[in-house]
Amino acid sequence: MENNPSSSRSSTDRKTIERNRRNQMKALYSELNSLVPHQNSREVTSLPDQLDEAVTYIKKMQINLEKMNEKKDSLMGIDQKPNAGTNGSGMTYSSVQLRSPQIEISEIGSALQVVLITGLDFQFMFNETIRVLHEEGTEIVNANFTVVDDIVFHTIHAKVGESALMGYEAARISERLKKICQY
């Protein structure tokens, strides 16, 4: 075998290229691994296990995203029809159906969060909600709204009195608010 300087240089170039490729892959695997939350952060896991964990995590996040999109669509009153014309995501915007007003009340300590979802033709529901909250002696801390297409999302934060019967008061207020949404 002859000593050819160009073949030796070519071999060195290939080794360098391969070493750089391996280092780049190692850095990419390390970055992927750092983005995935780990149950056992003290254990050293093999590369195939790290990749399996990343795949499992990504699939779990995809399922969670689908569930959240479905919940958002149901809250917005968007009906999904598989055979209708879609916008590329499978959702049919031509089938938006306004529902009767919906109300969701969450008790957070001594505060209430009221989320009222109405159509544009149910704006009076916001006024009724504020009226009931005032009648019950709550202090309105914050109230805002967002309009998306023909749907209005109202969010109201109210502080309930500091009495020992606060849980009872919150339950009574919730019942009154739910009654105004039933017509």
Tab-separated table of C-alpha atoms in Angstrom, residues 14-160:
chain	number	residue	atom	x	y	z
A	14	ARG	CA	-13.898	11.720	7.101
A	15	LYS	CA	-13.000	11.038	10.731
A	16	THR	CA	-13.388	14.730	11.569
A	17	ILE	CA	-16.697	14.932	9.748
A	18	GLU	CA	-17.948	11.812	11.553
A	19	ARG	CA	-16.742	13.117	14.949
A	20	ASN	CA	-18.516	16.430	14.315
A	21	ARG	CA	-21.697	14.586	13.314
A	22	ARG	CA	-21.585	12.474	16.494
A	23	ASN	CA	-20.974	15.556	18.649
A	24	GLN	CA	-23.869	17.359	16.968
A	25	MET	CA	-26.175	14.351	17.512
A	26	LYS	CA	-25.057	14.137	21.148
A	27	ALA	CA	-25.846	17.828	21.640
A	28	LEU	CA	-29.278	17.399	20.000
A	29	TYR	CA	-30.097	14.352	22.158
A	30	SER	CA	-29.001	16.260	25.236
A	31	GLU	CA	-31.203	19.231	24.291
A	32	LEU	CA	-34.195	16.942	23.658
A	33	ASN	CA	-33.619	15.206	26.982
A	34	SER	CA	-33.473	18.554	28.813
A	35	LEU	CA	-36.901	19.527	27.412
A	36	VAL	CA	-38.666	16.405	28.705
A	37	PRO	CA	-39.718	16.379	32.377
A	38	HIS	CA	-38.265	13.373	34.167
A	39	GLN	CA	-39.760	11.273	36.942
A	40	ASN	CA	-36.424	9.943	38.190
A	41	SER	CA	-33.958	12.756	37.649
A	42	ARG	CA	-31.227	10.974	39.652
A	43	GLU	CA	-31.060	7.907	37.429
A	44	VAL	CA	-28.875	7.906	34.349
A	45	THR	CA	-30.913	6.554	31.461
A	46	SER	CA	-29.680	5.122	28.206
A	47	LEU	CA	-30.142	7.000	24.959
A	48	PRO	CA	-32.870	4.653	23.651
A	49	ASP	CA	-34.751	5.043	26.963
A	50	GLN	CA	-34.418	8.824	26.726
A	51	LEU	CA	-35.844	8.739	23.189
A	52	ASP	CA	-38.718	6.475	24.286
A	53	GLU	CA	-39.456	8.857	27.156
A	54	ALA	CA	-39.464	11.823	24.764
A	55	VAL	CA	-41.800	10.035	22.349
A	56	THR	CA	-44.164	9.094	25.183
A	57	TYR	CA	-44.132	12.661	26.500
A	58	ILE	CA	-44.838	14.151	23.061
A	59	LYS	CA	-47.737	11.740	22.473
A	60	LYS	CA	-49.152	12.586	25.907
A	61	MET	CA	-48.922	16.308	25.118
A	62	GLN	CA	-50.671	15.757	21.763
A	63	ILE	CA	-53.559	13.985	23.512
A	64	ASN	CA	-53.779	16.782	26.099
A	65	LEU	CA	-53.799	19.372	23.320
A	66	GLU	CA	-56.618	17.570	21.508
A	67	LYS	CA	-58.655	17.385	24.725
A	68	MET	CA	-58.111	21.091	25.417
A	69	ASN	CA	-59.116	22.003	21.859
A	70	GLU	CA	-62.282	19.927	22.211
A	71	LYS	CA	-63.095	21.635	25.512
A	72	LYS	CA	-62.451	25.068	24.001
A	73	ASP	CA	-64.650	24.210	21.019
A	74	SER	CA	-67.455	23.008	23.254
A	75	LEU	CA	-67.257	26.181	25.359
A	76	MET	CA	-67.324	28.307	22.217
A	77	GLY	CA	-70.236	26.311	20.797
A	78	ILE	CA	-68.321	25.123	17.750
A	79	ASP	CA	-69.812	21.943	16.370
A	80	GLN	CA	-67.360	19.528	14.753
A	81	LYS	CA	-68.758	17.682	11.781
A	82	PRO	CA	-66.324	15.280	10.105
A	83	ASN	CA	-67.889	15.527	6.636
A	84	ALA	CA	-68.379	19.282	6.508
A	85	GLY	CA	-65.916	21.717	4.962
A	86	THR	CA	-63.040	22.371	7.334
A	87	ASN	CA	-60.341	24.951	7.830
A	88	GLY	CA	-57.560	22.356	7.764
A	89	SER	CA	-57.758	21.474	11.453
A	90	GLY	CA	-60.961	19.468	11.157
A	91	MET	CA	-63.060	22.242	12.678
A	92	THR	CA	-66.022	23.641	10.809
A	93	TYR	CA	-66.511	27.308	11.397
A	94	SER	CA	-69.569	27.389	9.204
A	95	SER	CA	-71.353	25.285	11.807
A	96	VAL	CA	-70.977	27.689	14.746
A	97	GLN	CA	-74.099	27.337	16.810
A	98	LEU	CA	-74.936	29.749	19.578
A	99	ARG	CA	-76.011	28.007	22.715
A	100	SER	CA	-78.010	29.289	25.581
A	101	PRO	CA	-75.887	31.183	28.088
A	102	GLN	CA	-73.501	29.103	30.149
A	103	ILE	CA	-72.136	29.990	33.553
A	104	GLU	CA	-69.278	28.456	35.485
A	105	ILE	CA	-68.624	29.480	39.081
A	106	SER	CA	-65.394	28.638	40.907
A	107	GLU	CA	-64.838	29.256	44.588
A	108	ILE	CA	-61.239	30.200	45.339
A	109	GLY	CA	-60.845	30.853	49.038
A	110	SER	CA	-62.948	33.895	49.874
A	111	ALA	CA	-63.317	34.781	46.189
A	112	LEU	CA	-65.622	33.723	43.403
A	113	GLN	CA	-64.678	33.551	39.765
A	114	VAL	CA	-67.697	33.707	37.483
A	115	VAL	CA	-67.271	32.878	33.801
A	116	LEU	CA	-70.344	33.711	31.749
A	117	ILE	CA	-70.450	32.688	28.098
A	118	THR	CA	-73.193	34.276	26.010
A	119	GLY	CA	-74.060	35.185	22.484
A	120	LEU	CA	-74.238	38.793	21.374
A	121	ASP	CA	-77.994	38.694	21.902
A	122	PHE	CA	-77.655	37.782	25.609
A	123	GLN	CA	-75.742	40.846	26.846
A	124	PHE	CA	-78.363	41.459	29.547
A	125	MET	CA	-77.082	38.317	31.316
A	126	PHE	CA	-73.928	40.177	32.362
A	127	ASN	CA	-75.997	42.924	33.986
A	128	GLU	CA	-78.149	40.341	35.763
A	129	THR	CA	-75.052	38.554	37.040
A	130	ILE	CA	-73.599	41.792	38.434
A	131	ARG	CA	-76.982	42.629	40.017
A	132	VAL	CA	-77.156	39.256	41.797
A	133	LEU	CA	-73.572	39.567	43.033
A	134	HIS	CA	-74.323	43.039	44.459
A	135	GLU	CA	-77.552	41.854	46.083
A	136	GLU	CA	-75.598	39.073	47.791
A	137	GLY	CA	-73.149	41.607	49.218
A	138	THR	CA	-70.082	40.565	47.256
A	139	GLU	CA	-67.389	43.028	46.292
A	140	ILE	CA	-66.666	43.028	42.554
A	141	VAL	CA	-62.886	43.052	42.266
A	142	ASN	CA	-62.568	42.744	38.490
A	143	ALA	CA	-64.862	42.275	35.506
A	144	ASN	CA	-63.889	41.959	31.866
A	145	PHE	CA	-65.081	40.430	28.622
A	146	THR	CA	-63.748	39.122	25.339
A	147	VAL	CA	-65.690	38.779	22.092
A	148	VAL	CA	-64.799	35.935	19.735
A	149	ASP	CA	-66.958	35.869	16.602
A	150	ASP	CA	-70.530	35.879	17.993
A	151	ILE	CA	-69.580	34.622	21.459
A	152	VAL	CA	-68.911	36.831	24.485
A	153	PHE	CA	-66.799	35.536	27.374
A	154	HIS	CA	-67.391	37.500	30.597
A	155	THR	CA	-65.108	36.962	33.583
A	156	ILE	CA	-65.988	38.401	36.965
A	157	HIS	CA	-63.896	38.149	40.123
A	158	ALA	CA	-65.807	38.894	43.317
A	159	LYS	CA	-64.900	38.741	46.969
A	160	VAL	CA	-67.385	37.029	49.290
